Amino acid sequence: MLWDLPRALSSFASDIDRHMALIYWICGIWFLVAEAVLLWLAVRYRQSAHAAAGWLPGDTRSTNAWVLVPAALVLVCDMVIEFDSAVVWAKVKETTPPAELTVRVQGRQFAWVFTYPGPDAKFDTLDDITAAGTLRVPVGKVVKFELEAADVLHAFYVPELRLKQDAVPGRRIPGWFDVLQPAELTIACAELCGASHTYMKGTLLALPPAEFDQWLAAQSAPPPSTPPTATR
Amino acid sequence: MSSSAAATDLHAPERAGDYTSTGLPTGRVAIWWFLASEIAIFGGAVACYLLYRLHHPEWAEQAAHTVNAAGAFNTVVLLTSSLSAVLAHHAAEQGDGKTAARWINWTVLGGLVFLGVKAWEYAHEIGAGLVPAKSLFWSFYFLLTGLHALHVIGGMTALYVVGRGAARGQHLGRVELAAIYWHFVDVVWIFLFPLLYIAS
Amino acid sequence: MDSPTATGSGHGAGHYVRIWAVLLGALVVSLVLGAITNSPWAIAIIFAVATAKAALVLAHFMHVKLEPRWIRLIGAGAVAVVGVFFIGLVPDIVYKFGFVPGGIQSAQANPANTVAKLPPDAGRGATVYATFCLACHQADGRGKNGTLAADFVSDASRLAKPDSELLASIANGRQANGLSMPPWKDALTAQQRADALAYIRTQFGRKP
Amino acid sequence: MHDHAPSSFLRRYVFSTDHKVIGLQYMFTGLAMALLGGFLAYVMRSQLAHPGTPVAGFGTVSNAEYNAIVTLHGTIMVFWVAMPVLVAGFGNYLIPLLIGTDDMAFPKLNLMSFWTFFLSTVVLILSMFVPGGASGSGWTTYPPLSAKPAFTGVGLGLDLWIVAVALEFVAFLMGGVNFITTAINRRAKGMGLWDLPLFVWEEVIASIIFMLSVGPLVAGALMLLADRNLNTGFFDAAAGGDPLLFQHLFWFFGHPEVYVLLLPALGILAEVLTVCARKAIFGYRLIVWSTIVAGLLSFIVWAHHQFISGIDPRLASPFSLTTILISVPFAITLFCYMATLYQGSIRYTVAMLFAMAMLAEFLLGGVTGIINGSAAADIYVHDSYFVVAHFHYTLFPIVFLAPFAGFYHWYPKFFGRHLNHGLGLLHFYGTIVFFNLCFLPMFALGMMGHQRRIADPNAFGYLAHGQHYQQLATWGAIGLLVLQIPFIVNIFLSLRKGAPAEANPWRGTTLDWAVPSPPPHGNFEAPPVCYRGPYVYGVPGAADDFVPQHMPPGPGAPTARVPDGDAAQLAAAGSPVA
């Protein structure tokens, strides 16, 4: 189970993994205890070992306690899990740390298109740089993204970063991630978006900051003859 | 899905197994549950309309194109037919099937007038190009009033069937059930009228 | 065992006519109010009047007052469920987190990209094809032999069409025999579309 | 007695208003659709194990066909197998028997509800054979994908799918009214609300939850049909609509719906566990109240399906809280069921084996629900195979293990014949082994990051090392399907060759065992009178180890009404409980 998890490459990935481990152990123990009790009851009170059954309808304060006490314990464990979940959720989804780079990610039927604000750091201006299919980001830096969908629902999903967020037409959903070491990761779509949903892939290239700045500069200084066009 | 299939009758239980554990005739218990599911359907549609309306204040000027006079007249028609429905139920409750049937016919006539005015309104609006696809307000307008009109037709068939039975003095208990359903259809219109017509 | 019927409340016919008159009066009030003012206060009052009318019909015409309490609970329960639904959706449908009022500008919509300035180039077309077209038409151009997208290789008629027709179906999308090609005019510049077609022509042959 | 029994074959078996015939019609329609749903699962799993290779019995699976198979498998299993078998099949057959009446409150409405359901089945199957293929937008059919034919390439197929589901809702609204009014108003004399068998409580609460939660989605279905055909913009962001509205509408119904399926399964369990363990249910009122509380809570948990689908992030924590809270009432119910086995004398009939297995498997399903319910963990597991594994570990025990337990338990009552015990054991052990083989690997796939509903896992490098899990799961699925054959053979073989069964083969106390097997048209000779609670087993001082509900009180037949005093003192006193 937990050992199947892919590498944790973003700063919040370890938080999510730790939270899942907390649930895994709490629920795992409850599961084993309950199964053991069930098995013991099934074997201990089978007909050949215990001919006459007893009259124990419960519904009295003392007998109800057998059930209400474990239920109270379940409630306590629920609260522990819920508190930890709220903390991690707030960190990942409700707050965005200061980011040097903002990228606009647009999902459309069966491809990802990324737009950098370009030198003027503002979107929807003529100097925007559009990269399709491959998103280049500087390693170790917080990247803020604005997620859009052009036609149907898509989901921006990178397993190693524990990053997943649906893109909804009509909305620009903010979010953030960071990549802790240079890597080439696959961007997948995690929301059914049509016949070729399974082939809707992109690539996330985490480059050392210097290399990234060099690439970005190369994009925004257009060679004299060709207008700014999409390049890989 | 009218309640005309209600098995029990106020006066002569038909079958031996026909008693009620709660003292209420089963038909009336059923009609309230049926209305609960209808409240969920109409409530869901009206809730969606209200949610969108709160997000789109500019719908007010589109709502201005609804014919308030026709809506108001229809409200009067439905209120009056509610009166005739309760009078029918009043008569049936005293065992007078004939009068009940007559009041029911008035109620059904009220329904027909309502549908007539509605048809004229739809023709007028579609003529002026205000079709469901024109804008989201009109999509909701046709969804809500269309769904309500279907229920008016359903209510009228139930009333007609029950009315014929009442004329022969049978199943007088069902008059009350059909009347309750008709009042529900009227109450839905009482809310639809301000929502779609006045609020502009 | 015959229960006191809910209507055995001794109401005379006159009682119902009086209720009916009150209902008409309430209607007139809300009509007048609606006509003279548009302020939110007026709207609130109109809905209060509508609720009062509904309550009157419920109490006097439907005789809900005479029903046992648990019957009233059924209707109230349904209204409560709709209320929970409404309140639960207000944050998302009324305040819409991340809503873009002007609508989403597609990535390539700025005006500089509507005319292909350069001659189509299969080299640039290869990257466009790999990013946008490969997901359906696949690397071998067979579109998983026609089940996912047009099969350029084995279906000769596809590429036999003139460039203008192919460019038009790339731009505006096309639906045929259960397959649907999305429109690309908002997502790809005219230059990219021309390059992609050049790549397809060279890769899968059939110059017209 | 009941009016004249119908004579002609048509009136007796096809258009019968007898609740028993209608119950069996629902069950066998559900069984047939389960075979169709199982075949679709086999095709899906074969495509996943070896993507692209032709599937025996189907041929090469194209992507659009794969999406259609995913959609239909989900839709059929939830709406055309779980609902008919659990809610309508067992409900129609058993409620009138358990409360001691001759038929449902509205037999003609009951007949209309089945034939509306049958029409919806025909429309659904028709939607698979129209040009453009069947719906390919998932059983949740989220717009905008489902709102424009161009997005999925499916035109009429999706419209027919929506009409079929809407018709099915209408059928179960009619059925729901029948169940609730019958349980409220036609109980045997002397049967108070606290004497109702738990199965009736669970079915009635399930019907109430269904009736109140389906309304908004019926409106949603109309809006979606309008979006598709009248190009209105209810869910089209460009026209001012909002795609999230449909998700809310769907899941506001969707989550209560899974409790509408769970409650009848818990009801079947309550009847089977008590009879086979020869013990009164532990904490009858505790179970009833926790079911009611869970029913209320089920209306405020729905957005846990949408934590990362674009809703306001501040909504996630409240819904995560209510979602985790709802595990408490069901924990109480499961603990009560386990406490019922304490001090029991368990007879391991095949029905009891399936009931115990349902408890054991459902525990894992419930426990993994916590990971999905916690917003933070859901960021990673949402729309992954972990979710698929979770809901199969909850839905398979609900939709198959519990009804199998019910079917083996009441088959003697339905047909007057016993099912073959040997074939039953083969079916039981085979189903349990292959069920776990099929779905346990999916937890690992989910943790690995395998996303749902993709036709070709080979397209993703990071999934390559998990492909053996997919193949393992496929062998599990094939084994699971093959091991249903003994069950089907057993059903039809035992109709003729099964050992004849008397009225009360398992020596149960509830009223359904007080009528001959199979029960005649009017069920009871004379309306029965109920003198005690439903589960009177092992009462000290009783003549036998069980006292049927309808047996008049006497020296060997205490009423065993437990006043609020402590049961231990009463038992210790040894005196028959007056």
mmCIF file of N, CA, C and O in Angstrom, chain C residues 10 32 50 95 105 139 165 202:
data_model
loop_
_atom_site.group_PDB
_atom_site.id
_atom_site.type_symbol
_atom_site.label_atom_id
_atom_site.label_comp_id
_atom_site.label_asym_id
_atom_site.label_seq_id
_atom_site.Cartn_x
_atom_site.Cartn_y
_atom_site.Cartn_z
ATOM 1 N N GLY C 10 -66.103 20.906 10.328
ATOM 2 C CA GLY C 10 -67.285 21.756 10.418
ATOM 3 C C GLY C 10 -67.161 23.046 9.650
ATOM 4 O O GLY C 10 -67.912 23.987 9.850
ATOM 5 N N VAL C 32 -49.316 45.116 -6.905
ATOM 6 C CA VAL C 32 -49.136 46.570 -6.796
ATOM 7 C C VAL C 32 -47.699 46.855 -6.359
ATOM 8 O O VAL C 32 -46.975 47.651 -6.973
ATOM 9 N N ALA C 50 -46.089 35.732 -0.695
ATOM 10 C CA ALA C 50 -46.289 34.445 -1.387
ATOM 11 C C ALA C 50 -46.259 33.304 -0.362
ATOM 12 O O ALA C 50 -47.099 32.400 -0.388
ATOM 13 N N TYR C 95 -21.098 32.666 -5.602
ATOM 14 C CA TYR C 95 -19.825 33.398 -5.468
ATOM 15 C C TYR C 95 -18.729 32.813 -6.358
ATOM 16 O O TYR C 95 -17.700 33.463 -6.575
ATOM 17 N N GLN C 105 -10.113 33.485 -22.360
ATOM 18 C CA GLN C 105 -9.467 33.737 -23.650
ATOM 19 C C GLN C 105 -8.615 32.517 -23.988
ATOM 20 O O GLN C 105 -7.820 32.084 -23.175
ATOM 21 N N ALA C 139 0.757 8.311 -33.616
ATOM 22 C CA ALA C 139 2.026 8.614 -34.305
ATOM 23 C C ALA C 139 1.994 8.092 -35.728
ATOM 24 O O ALA C 139 2.519 8.716 -36.651
ATOM 25 N N GLU C 165 -9.907 22.508 -47.904
ATOM 26 C CA GLU C 165 -10.961 21.779 -47.169
ATOM 27 C C GLU C 165 -10.395 21.204 -45.867
ATOM 28 O O GLU C 165 -11.009 21.273 -44.803
ATOM 29 N N THR C 202 3.560 15.386 -45.637
ATOM 30 C CA THR C 202 4.864 14.735 -45.914
ATOM 31 C C THR C 202 4.920 13.367 -45.227
ATOM 32 O O THR C 202 5.388 12.390 -45.778
#
